[in-house]
Structures are given as structure tokens and as C-alpha cells.
XYZ file of C-alpha atoms in Angstrom:
589
model
C -19.221 22.254 -1.640
C -16.162 21.365 0.440
C -15.616 18.255 -1.700
C -15.679 20.355 -4.897
C -13.329 22.983 -3.473
C -10.840 20.328 -2.322
C -11.027 18.640 -5.733
C -10.237 21.877 -7.550
C -7.458 22.735 -5.099
C -5.759 19.344 -5.552
C -6.047 19.509 -9.330
C -4.546 23.024 -9.370
C -1.696 22.007 -7.055
C -1.135 18.890 -9.146
C -0.728 21.002 -12.268
C 1.923 23.108 -10.541
C 3.781 20.000 -9.341
C 3.769 18.492 -12.811
C 5.039 21.702 -14.393
C 7.907 21.748 -11.891
C 8.704 18.088 -12.508
C 8.351 18.460 -16.259
C 11.014 21.128 -16.374
C 13.504 19.003 -14.440
C 12.712 15.416 -15.256
C 10.889 15.184 -18.567
C 12.919 14.097 -21.586
C 13.349 16.496 -24.455
C 10.582 16.363 -27.021
C 10.947 16.895 -30.720
C 8.817 19.394 -32.576
C 5.388 18.245 -33.628
C 2.148 19.674 -34.940
C 0.130 21.899 -32.590
C -1.815 19.798 -30.121
C 0.126 16.636 -30.952
C 2.561 14.980 -28.549
C 5.692 13.422 -29.979
C 5.553 9.861 -28.668
C 8.657 8.539 -30.342
C 6.597 5.854 -32.089
C 6.049 5.134 -35.748
C 2.565 5.119 -37.270
C 2.195 1.338 -37.116
C 3.349 1.196 -33.505
C 0.879 3.920 -32.540
C -1.938 2.065 -34.240
C -1.042 -1.145 -32.405
C -0.964 0.577 -29.037
C -4.219 2.418 -29.724
C -5.895 -0.796 -30.854
C -4.759 -2.667 -27.717
C -5.837 0.137 -25.436
C -9.121 1.020 -27.127
C -10.267 -2.571 -26.634
C -10.852 -1.493 -23.035
C -13.431 1.059 -24.162
C -12.095 4.272 -22.638
C -11.635 7.468 -24.583
C -8.559 8.347 -22.566
C -6.695 5.192 -23.488
C -4.990 6.578 -26.611
C -3.352 9.342 -24.594
C -2.420 6.750 -21.990
C -0.758 4.614 -24.629
C 1.242 7.622 -25.766
C 2.103 8.409 -22.159
C 3.836 5.034 -21.704
C 5.641 5.152 -25.048
C 8.725 6.680 -23.427
C 8.993 4.001 -20.732
C 10.888 0.730 -20.390
C 7.794 -1.098 -21.701
C 9.270 -0.545 -25.190
C 12.263 -2.720 -24.253
C 10.998 -6.298 -24.598
C 14.069 -7.638 -22.783
C 12.748 -5.947 -19.640
C 9.163 -7.165 -20.027
C 7.972 -8.395 -16.602
C 6.381 -11.841 -16.685
C 4.763 -13.530 -19.681
C 2.208 -10.884 -20.694
C 3.071 -7.932 -22.902
C 2.017 -4.438 -21.858
C -0.992 -4.475 -24.183
C -2.083 -7.898 -22.929
C -1.631 -6.990 -19.287
C -3.675 -3.791 -19.554
C -6.608 -5.347 -21.419
C -9.985 -5.990 -19.814
C -11.797 -4.248 -16.971
C -13.158 -0.688 -16.872
C -10.323 0.928 -18.796
C -8.380 3.960 -17.620
C -10.726 5.980 -15.445
C -8.703 7.247 -12.447
C -7.404 10.813 -12.682
C -5.078 12.874 -10.487
C -7.711 13.586 -7.832
C -8.843 9.964 -7.484
C -5.226 8.740 -7.363
C -4.324 11.309 -4.717
C -7.341 10.235 -2.671
C -6.361 6.599 -3.232
C -3.046 7.355 -1.501
C -4.536 9.559 1.219
C -7.306 7.049 1.900
C -4.806 4.217 2.133
C -2.387 6.032 4.410
C -4.748 7.713 6.848
C -6.396 5.156 9.084
C -5.926 3.381 12.348
C -2.216 4.176 12.150
C -2.651 7.814 13.148
C -5.809 7.307 15.214
C -4.596 4.323 17.214
C -0.882 3.493 17.161
C 0.667 6.643 18.753
C 0.138 4.981 22.148
C 2.062 1.865 21.084
C 4.866 3.957 19.594
C 5.157 6.070 22.741
C 5.271 2.906 24.858
C 8.118 1.539 22.723
C 10.407 4.591 22.604
C 9.507 6.077 25.996
C 9.298 9.814 25.271
C 7.310 12.422 23.368
C 10.390 13.778 21.588
C 11.482 10.349 20.369
C 7.928 9.625 19.190
C 7.733 12.809 17.135
C 11.196 12.209 15.687
C 10.102 8.752 14.565
C 7.083 10.224 12.768
C 9.426 12.606 10.928
C 11.840 9.762 10.161
C 8.948 7.651 8.931
C 7.953 10.397 6.520
C 11.493 10.762 5.171
C 11.852 6.991 4.731
C 8.480 6.869 3.010
C 9.509 9.734 0.742
C 12.690 7.874 -0.230
C 10.617 4.783 -0.918
C 8.113 6.805 -2.907
C 10.836 8.137 -5.203
C 12.212 4.612 -5.745
C 8.732 3.308 -6.559
C 8.214 6.319 -8.853
C 11.241 5.296 -10.892
C 9.954 1.737 -11.156
C 6.354 2.776 -11.747
C 7.178 5.184 -14.544
C 9.422 2.569 -16.181
C 6.743 -0.144 -15.933
C 3.345 1.606 -15.799
C 1.188 -1.459 -15.226
C -0.746 -2.799 -12.233
C 0.886 -5.029 -9.642
C 3.442 -2.842 -7.871
C 6.300 -4.866 -6.387
C 5.175 -7.955 -8.298
C 6.051 -6.248 -11.570
C 9.352 -4.814 -10.359
C 10.584 -8.082 -8.863
C 9.685 -9.900 -12.089
C 11.576 -7.352 -14.187
C 14.755 -7.744 -12.115
C 14.826 -11.291 -10.693
C 14.041 -13.252 -13.820
C 15.773 -16.496 -12.794
C 14.759 -18.922 -11.413
C 11.640 -18.198 -13.412
C 8.533 -17.384 -11.365
C 10.376 -17.636 -8.040
C 10.035 -13.925 -7.270
C 6.421 -13.958 -8.444
C 5.501 -16.915 -6.243
C 7.203 -15.556 -3.113
C 5.438 -12.228 -3.568
C 2.137 -14.012 -4.232
C 2.256 -16.016 -0.990
C 3.161 -12.900 0.995
C 0.478 -10.769 -0.675
C -2.288 -13.326 -0.227
C -1.446 -14.539 3.290
C -0.787 -11.042 4.708
C -3.063 -9.140 2.336
C -5.947 -8.683 4.758
C -7.801 -5.762 6.275
C -8.875 -7.400 9.492
C -7.370 -4.812 11.822
C -9.161 -1.897 10.189
C -12.450 -3.776 10.442
C -11.835 -4.613 14.129
C -11.016 -1.006 15.009
C -14.097 0.169 13.124
C -16.248 -2.245 15.120
C -14.702 -1.161 18.434
C -15.333 2.536 17.719
C -18.927 1.931 16.666
C -19.604 0.050 19.921
C -17.918 2.741 22.032
C -19.966 5.454 20.358
C -23.154 3.487 21.077
C -22.206 3.007 24.724
C -21.926 -0.775 24.473
C -19.218 -3.066 25.783
C -16.900 -4.284 23.064
C -17.697 -7.972 23.445
C -15.299 -10.133 21.433
C -17.893 -11.836 19.248
C -19.937 -8.695 18.728
C -16.774 -6.971 17.504
C -16.035 -9.887 15.211
C -19.575 -9.923 13.847
C -19.440 -6.226 12.930
C -15.945 -6.627 11.454
C -17.140 -9.517 9.255
C -20.062 -7.416 8.070
C -17.716 -4.583 7.120
C -15.334 -6.697 5.044
C -18.268 -8.441 3.319
C -19.867 -5.076 2.485
C -16.631 -3.688 1.036
C -16.090 -6.833 -1.055
C -19.548 -6.588 -2.621
C -19.252 -2.820 -3.046
C -16.113 -3.039 -5.179
C -17.093 -6.293 -6.872
C -20.623 -5.384 -8.002
C -20.722 -1.565 -8.122
C -17.150 -0.468 -8.937
C -17.932 3.159 -9.822
C -19.937 3.628 -6.634
C -17.023 2.089 -4.728
C -14.578 4.601 -6.195
C -16.924 7.497 -5.479
C -17.399 6.406 -1.870
C -13.653 5.846 -1.545
C -12.941 9.422 -2.676
C -15.630 10.892 -0.426
C -14.368 9.032 2.651
C -10.780 10.076 1.906
C -11.873 13.715 1.846
C -13.738 13.064 5.086
C -10.534 11.712 6.658
C -8.703 14.894 5.760
C -11.494 16.933 7.361
C -11.324 14.855 10.572
C -7.564 15.286 10.869
C -7.767 19.005 10.112
C -10.362 19.252 12.888
C -8.018 17.449 15.312
C -5.120 19.712 14.303
C -7.107 22.932 14.731
C -8.454 21.696 18.067
C -4.874 20.988 19.132
C -3.871 24.543 18.289
C -6.720 25.839 20.449
C -5.602 23.563 23.309
C -2.009 24.817 23.011
C -3.244 28.405 23.132
C -4.388 27.740 26.706
C -8.013 28.686 26.048
C -9.450 25.322 27.073
C -9.853 23.476 30.363
C -6.617 21.486 29.779
C -4.442 22.603 32.696
C -0.963 22.543 31.126
C -0.999 21.738 27.385
C 2.764 22.314 27.105
C 3.769 19.844 29.836
C 4.695 17.002 27.446
C 6.929 19.284 25.401
C 9.181 20.233 28.293
C 12.085 17.789 28.527
C 10.489 16.052 25.576
C 13.204 13.379 25.328
C 13.149 12.452 29.019
C 12.682 8.706 29.474
C 13.715 7.784 25.922
C 14.544 4.129 25.331
C 18.149 3.118 24.628
C 17.232 -0.171 22.939
C 17.601 -0.456 19.164
C 14.921 -3.167 19.189
C 12.416 -0.710 20.644
C 13.142 1.814 17.920
C 13.019 -0.800 15.168
C 9.656 -2.141 16.358
C 8.261 1.387 16.714
C 9.563 2.297 13.258
C 7.688 -0.661 11.791
C 4.494 0.779 13.284
C 5.234 4.267 11.964
C 5.969 2.911 8.494
C 2.727 0.933 8.679
C 0.945 4.189 9.463
C 2.535 5.730 6.333
C 1.959 2.597 4.248
C -0.002 3.441 1.141
C 2.274 5.873 -0.701
C 2.719 3.138 -3.323
C -1.014 2.439 -3.621
C -1.345 3.880 -7.135
C 1.465 1.591 -8.347
C -0.831 -1.370 -7.720
C -3.632 -0.090 -10.003
C -1.817 1.652 -12.880
C -3.874 -0.240 -15.469
C -6.843 1.846 -14.264
C -5.018 5.208 -14.348
C -5.298 7.847 -17.061
C -1.896 9.030 -18.316
C -0.228 6.761 -15.742
C 3.280 8.258 -15.853
C 2.165 11.862 -15.437
C -0.509 11.007 -12.868
C 1.851 8.888 -10.748
C 4.474 11.643 -10.632
C 1.863 14.088 -9.317
C -0.358 11.998 -7.038
C 2.478 10.260 -5.169
C 4.285 13.282 -3.681
C 1.028 15.200 -3.237
C -0.775 12.427 -1.344
C 2.160 11.579 0.923
C 2.858 15.255 1.629
C -0.722 15.903 2.725
C -0.641 12.935 5.098
C 2.781 13.727 6.582
C 1.820 17.271 7.567
C -1.461 16.129 9.106
C 0.204 13.207 10.919
C 2.824 15.310 12.660
C 0.380 18.024 13.703
C -2.160 15.454 14.926
C 0.477 13.907 17.194
C 1.238 17.330 18.621
C -2.481 17.721 19.338
C -2.630 14.367 21.141
C 0.352 15.225 23.341
C -1.107 18.644 24.121
C -4.408 17.235 25.376
C -3.360 14.130 27.359
C -0.520 13.009 29.595
C 1.955 10.388 28.447
C 0.563 7.971 31.045
C -2.955 8.366 29.666
C -1.762 7.875 26.094
C 0.270 4.766 26.983
C -2.717 3.080 28.624
C -5.393 4.127 26.172
C -4.995 0.958 24.068
C -6.025 1.455 20.425
C -8.202 4.588 20.753
C -5.867 7.596 21.076
C -8.196 9.777 18.998
C -11.099 8.776 21.235
C -9.033 9.744 24.300
C -8.265 13.099 22.675
C -11.932 13.840 22.019
C -12.869 12.805 25.535
C -10.206 14.997 27.150
C -11.119 18.068 25.111
C -14.889 17.774 24.577
C -16.126 15.330 27.230
C -17.716 11.868 27.190
C -20.730 12.690 25.015
C -18.618 14.238 22.283
C -16.154 11.355 22.583
C -18.881 8.881 21.644
C -20.151 10.970 18.739
C -16.718 11.677 17.327
C -15.779 7.996 17.613
C -18.356 7.355 14.882
C -16.557 9.787 12.578
C -13.207 8.175 13.311
C -14.714 4.748 12.613
C -16.053 5.964 9.259
C -12.618 7.309 8.471
C -11.138 3.905 9.167
C -13.453 2.254 6.711
C -11.750 3.989 3.812
C -8.606 1.914 3.240
C -8.499 -1.812 3.067
C -4.903 -3.070 3.389
C -2.810 -3.851 6.406
C -3.860 -1.701 9.291
C -4.140 1.808 8.210
C -7.624 3.065 8.668
C -11.049 1.950 9.595
C -13.878 2.044 7.050
C -12.353 4.371 4.470
C -9.043 2.620 4.911
C -10.587 -0.796 4.419
C -12.293 0.319 1.200
C -9.099 1.750 -0.267
C -6.822 -1.148 0.697
C -9.289 -3.712 -0.579
C -9.545 -1.941 -3.930
C -5.783 -2.059 -4.507
C -5.278 -5.554 -3.077
C -7.879 -7.043 -5.416
C -5.984 -5.681 -8.430
C -2.737 -7.209 -7.182
C -4.464 -10.564 -6.677
C -5.870 -10.364 -10.185
C -2.401 -9.643 -11.616
C -0.990 -12.674 -9.800
C -3.726 -14.885 -11.234
C -3.149 -13.440 -14.720
C 0.531 -14.335 -14.438
C -0.287 -18.017 -13.973
C 0.493 -18.561 -10.278
C -1.487 -21.764 -9.532
C -4.596 -21.153 -7.437
C -7.495 -23.439 -6.460
C -10.264 -23.802 -9.085
C -8.025 -22.494 -11.869
C -6.499 -19.151 -12.748
C -9.071 -18.051 -15.303
C -11.738 -17.541 -12.660
C -9.490 -15.627 -10.246
C -8.080 -13.447 -13.057
C -11.513 -12.558 -14.452
C -13.727 -9.532 -13.906
C -16.719 -11.755 -13.113
C -19.627 -11.049 -12.890
C -19.806 -7.412 -14.078
C -16.917 -7.556 -16.562
C -15.577 -4.370 -14.978
C -14.261 -5.280 -11.516
C -12.348 -8.349 -10.207
C -14.770 -9.815 -7.670
C -12.735 -13.079 -7.594
C -9.634 -11.047 -6.660
C -11.676 -9.449 -3.885
C -12.646 -12.904 -2.610
C -8.948 -13.852 -2.410
C -8.527 -10.794 -0.194
C -11.660 -11.633 1.819
C -10.634 -15.132 2.903
C -7.522 -14.287 5.023
C -9.340 -11.246 6.430
C -12.141 -13.468 7.746
C -9.643 -15.915 9.247
C -7.730 -13.171 11.093
C -10.953 -11.578 12.365
C -12.279 -14.852 13.793
C -9.196 -16.728 14.987
C -6.889 -14.769 17.362
C -7.768 -12.656 20.449
C -7.939 -8.996 19.259
C -5.937 -7.596 22.197
C -2.909 -9.677 21.241
C -3.553 -9.884 17.515
C -3.652 -6.150 16.765
C -0.068 -5.185 17.738
C 1.332 -8.525 16.568
C -0.247 -8.199 13.112
C 1.162 -4.684 12.834
C 4.629 -6.115 13.408
C 4.341 -9.258 11.297
C 3.035 -7.325 8.280
C 5.947 -4.936 8.349
C 8.794 -7.444 8.404
C 8.201 -9.275 5.088
C 7.599 -5.911 3.426
C 11.063 -4.779 4.546
C 12.542 -7.920 2.973
C 10.770 -7.059 -0.283
C 11.908 -3.436 -0.030
C 15.508 -4.592 0.366
C 15.383 -6.607 -2.847
C 13.536 -3.834 -4.679
C 16.370 -1.359 -3.967
C 19.058 -3.891 -4.878
C 17.119 -4.498 -8.085
C 17.122 -0.798 -8.874
C 20.935 -0.755 -8.721
C 21.068 -3.828 -10.938
C 18.758 -2.257 -13.526
C 20.846 0.902 -13.638
C 23.984 -1.179 -14.121
C 22.594 -3.595 -16.722
C 20.261 -1.174 -18.510
C 21.761 2.297 -18.059
C 20.018 3.641 -21.171
C 16.560 2.249 -20.473
C 13.886 4.987 -20.564
C 13.321 6.435 -17.088
C 10.700 9.208 -16.981
C 11.659 9.673 -13.311
C 15.059 8.968 -11.799
C 15.553 8.979 -8.044
C 18.638 10.667 -6.580
C 20.955 7.786 -5.589
C 21.767 8.996 -1.999
C 18.073 8.572 -1.188
C 18.237 4.961 -2.324
C 21.286 4.369 -0.121
C 19.489 5.810 2.898
C 16.399 3.701 2.208
C 18.540 0.590 1.786
C 20.404 1.258 5.043
C 17.110 1.735 6.871
C 15.803 -1.538 5.430
C 18.884 -3.409 6.647
C 18.532 -1.891 10.115
C 14.862 -2.816 10.277
C 15.684 -6.383 9.284
C 18.402 -6.856 11.914
C 17.364 -4.756 14.920
C 14.140 -6.639 15.810
C 16.249 -9.664 16.795
C 18.028 -7.619 19.481
C 16.537 -7.887 22.980
C 14.329 -4.873 23.873
C 14.822 -2.863 27.040
C 11.773 -4.365 28.741
C 12.967 -7.859 27.648
C 9.482 -8.878 26.440
C 8.646 -6.531 23.556
C 5.164 -5.114 22.971
C 3.249 -8.335 22.303
C 3.549 -10.396 25.502
C 3.188 -13.296 26.107
C 4.525 -13.811 22.559
C 8.337 -13.666 22.195
C 9.559 -10.284 20.940
C 11.257 -11.851 17.903
C 8.336 -14.075 16.904
C 6.895 -11.689 14.322
C 10.224 -11.689 12.454
C 10.282 -15.488 12.347
C 6.666 -15.596 11.181
C 7.455 -13.107 8.416
C 10.477 -15.098 7.268
C 8.451 -18.327 7.412
C 5.835 -16.823 5.102
C 8.543 -15.877 2.586
C 10.043 -19.384 2.810
C 6.588 -20.855 2.251
C 6.648 -19.052 -1.087
C 9.934 -20.757 -1.967
C 8.498 -24.176 -1.045
C 5.343 -23.507 -3.073
C 7.433 -22.517 -6.096
C 9.668 -25.597 -5.740
C 6.629 -27.905 -5.601
C 4.995 -26.235 -8.621
C 8.017 -25.737 -10.871
C 10.507 -28.427 -9.784
C 9.273 -31.274 -7.584
C 5.988 -32.326 -9.218
C 7.207 -31.841 -12.825
C 10.276 -33.974 -12.069
C 8.432 -36.694 -10.161
C 5.475 -36.918 -12.551
C 7.550 -36.444 -15.682
C 6.207 -33.298 -17.334
C 7.229 -29.755 -18.143
C 5.078 -26.638 -17.937
C 4.448 -24.887 -21.258
C 2.947 -21.377 -20.999
C 0.107 -20.299 -23.228
C -2.197 -17.266 -23.246
C -5.981 -17.228 -23.183
C -8.298 -14.263 -23.626
C -11.403 -14.268 -21.433
C -14.835 -12.985 -22.416
C -14.258 -9.717 -20.550
C -11.055 -9.045 -22.535
C -8.624 -10.096 -19.807
C -5.590 -12.054 -21.009
C -4.393 -14.865 -18.726
C -1.239 -16.981 -18.731
C -2.075 -20.668 -18.490
C 0.227 -23.699 -18.364
C -0.073 -26.951 -20.270
C 1.654 -30.102 -19.023
C 3.838 -31.691 -21.681
C 5.089 -35.196 -20.980
C 8.856 -35.567 -20.993
C 10.607 -38.655 -22.301
């Protein structure tokens, strides 16, 4: 019943948001027959779009084709990569994700270990409750600015791939350089190991067992294998479970927030729930490095507002749905995040929070309800974490959601022709069901397994948080610069959504700060990942980006020159309808 009520509430709110946006942002429409939308296309063009979309076997595809007719996809000079829009969106399950599922895709991706675990690390970095809360607010505003930028891109190019598509549309020369750099970053850092590890830790705590390193790793490996098979073999069940767990996450956070209100009212055994809010900024750090590192963690906790951009080929009416689900999903998470932090600080002292490791929510439950309830509620938090599946955001729900989006990005990279072992056709396919990219899920599985097994979890968790954030800030920087370039070079290109330029300036300035500040020495002179140097995660992030440049140079320049051939692109259509870019080697004289 709660699931149904929440679904109806989100759909109703979404309708109101779209009506508000439509009055401000939608282009004028010419008159047309009742019930018919003016798409701006001629009869032949409509038939071509409908034919290309209906090949995917979804009744909603015709309306989706009309929905993208007012986007930059009509301008062939802006076409990202080798595949046309119709070719790129062919194959798979068709357009089956609506506003509710897309909103839950964002909520499920954002809410995870970030809010349940990292407040202790953030507090340790910045030194005070007030500074911590301000960073959570700043993180929301930065994420909102980023969301609006990605909305402009996503509504111009409503196809799966996210930043891959936008970088290809802007940085067209040298050809495939942007694609290859993004591919190396997405594959090497596109894992969900941290969410799996936190899930395993919480399950063991709830069962009263010691979190032995190899037991934790064994459970974490089981989780990532389960999620891979879930999405690869039973895609509709995976989406249903993903939505249900996202709703469950909202319920857990609402429970924490309400409990925090009760604690603040003074009607519990907590002696002084307001203690942390007196002189809230006392002890604040004065090091820019500390704030930059903490901001990376906050932004990681908000990471996921662009999740729908990665799977737009699966979305009904992608332009309309993206404009609704993005602000709605991020707004829900931001409110719950801030209030949950207030609840944590009301129930525990700053010393307890600093030394609680990666289980702040578990500490909260223990302080308020006692040890028995702490163990039981740790199970719920662990289930919540299972719902995402990308960098480090949530446990089970987080792992499921991140994995779903990451597999689509991997598939898009394979479809574009980036060379992968065993050939691109396999990795780009929807084998074996014809509906879901199990090979793309395997690409995501491999680095996750390596990260789970290789490094010590106590050091790996905070370091991975940092190293994931740095390359993403480099990408964000070039995405914003690319937006300015597109507006300059293509001022009249269709833009169903146009971000207010001061927000882009603020986002750009924040990106520059986050790229420079981590190299400045922190106040404690060691950072938050000792014995590793405080600047190491930046160097690792840059090295991964440079590895993409080297890979591109070997593929496109070195081997063709040394072996005397040139790469000629061609397109092949697979049995499941997916179109893949392949390269033939033509001998040069």
C-alpha cells in the first residue's frame, strides 16, 4: 500500500513540475488536430523515426520519437559518434521506464553508503558540525547546478551514455580521443565494490559476527554476482526490485529523520540532544585541502543525479521524463540528507561520530534504541545499500541501481567501437536474453571483483571515495567548457532545456577549486587515508585519464602507422537489433 501511495504521489508531483517547466521552457507549438502533437517533422521523417523506434517493440516508442524531434538530434553536424539516433536506440527492451522508475533510479543511486557512512569522515575532515552541515548544503547546490547542465545536454541528445555522448558531441577531434579517455575511466573506476563491502559489514554486525576480512569479501562477491545475474537474465525483475528498494531507502531515511525529531524534543534518554548545535562551528578546519577532500565525499554521496542520462534509450518520452525525474529525485534526497545529518548529530557526540568508522547509521540506532535494535536495523540499512551499484553510494539497493546504469554505459562504449578483448559485437550485445546487456554487466563485474579482493578494506574505502571523485571533476570541467562552446558554435540548436548561465559559472568555479585544492597540504599534514600520501588519489585519477590517452594513441596512431593500415568504420546489426560500429583495417601504400 505504501509503495502504491508513493508511486501516485510522485506521479502527481511530476505532473505539476512538468506543467511549471512547460510554461517556462517549452518551445511554442503550432496548432494541430486534437490529440496530435506538432513534432515539426514531415510525414516521411515521422515514418522513418517510427520505423526505427518500433523495431524495438514498444508501443510507447512513437511518442518517444516525437518527443526527441525538437532536440539537437535533428542536426546531423552535432551527431555524437558514428551511430545515428535511430541506430543508437535500436535493440534491447525498448522504452519502458516512466517518471516513477526514473525518479527511483535517481533516488536509488544517490541514497546509499554516502549518507549512512561518510558523515563521520566528513566531520573528521572539516572539524565541526556547522561546517559539515554547510558542506551538505553546498553539495546539494553544486549537484543542482550540475543537474541543470546535464539536463541541457540530455534534452539536446536524448540517448544513453551520459558524459560519453556529450564529450563526443563537443570534442570531435582528435577523433575518438574523448570517447577512449571516458571509456578507460568508466571501466577502471566503474565498480560497486564499496557498496558491496558495506553491505557485507552490516550483515555481519546484525548477526553478531566479527567482520573478518575474507568473510566480508566472500559476501561482497556474492552480492555483486547476484546483481549481475539479476539484471542480465531477469531485467524486468531487476527493475522492479530496484524500484522497491529505492522506496525502502526513502522509508528508512524518513524513519531516521522522524526519530531525530523525537530525540531533539528531549523525550528520549539522550541527555543533551542540542549540545552539538551550540557553537556549531567551533573547531572548524582552516585548510582548503580538508574542505576539498570533504566536498569530494559529499558530492559522492549526491552522485546519481545524472543516472537517467545514462539510460535514456530505455526511457519513455525521454525529454519530458528527464526534466521531471531529475529535479524531483535530487530534491527528495537533499531534504532527507540534511535532516538525517541533523538526527545523527542530535543522538551522538562528535567524538563518537568521528570514531565510528563507516557505520554512522548503526551508531545512531545503537544510541537511540540500544544494541538489539542496532543489529536489527543494520539489516535494513544493508538492504538499502544494495540498491545502487556505482561508486560508493549505497549498499544493496545502491549496488543494483549503479550496476544497471553502468552496464548501459559499457554497452554504449562497445557499440561505438572502442576496442575491447574478444571483439565489440559480444560486449555490445544483449546476450543471452536479447533484452539486457549481460556482457556490459560483466565489464562492470570484473573491476568490482578486483577491488573487493585486492586492497585492505579499512584503507581502500576512503581512498576509493577520493580517487573516484577526482577524474569525475576533470570530466565535469570539460563538460561545462563544452557547453559554452556549443552555445557559441551552435546558438540556434534546439534546446528543450537551457540552464541559467550563472549556475554554469558557479559549477565551473567549483570544479576548478576541487581540481586544485587537493594538492594543498591538509591541516593534519597526512590527509584522511594514512599511510597513503594525501595527494595520491589525485595522481591516481590523473594517471587513469592519461592511460586513456595512451590507449587511444596505440589504437588510432601507433599501431596503424607502424603496421601500415588505416581504420575504416562500418556498421553491423546484431541479431537482437543492436547496431555496432566495427573497424576494418585497410592497408596503406
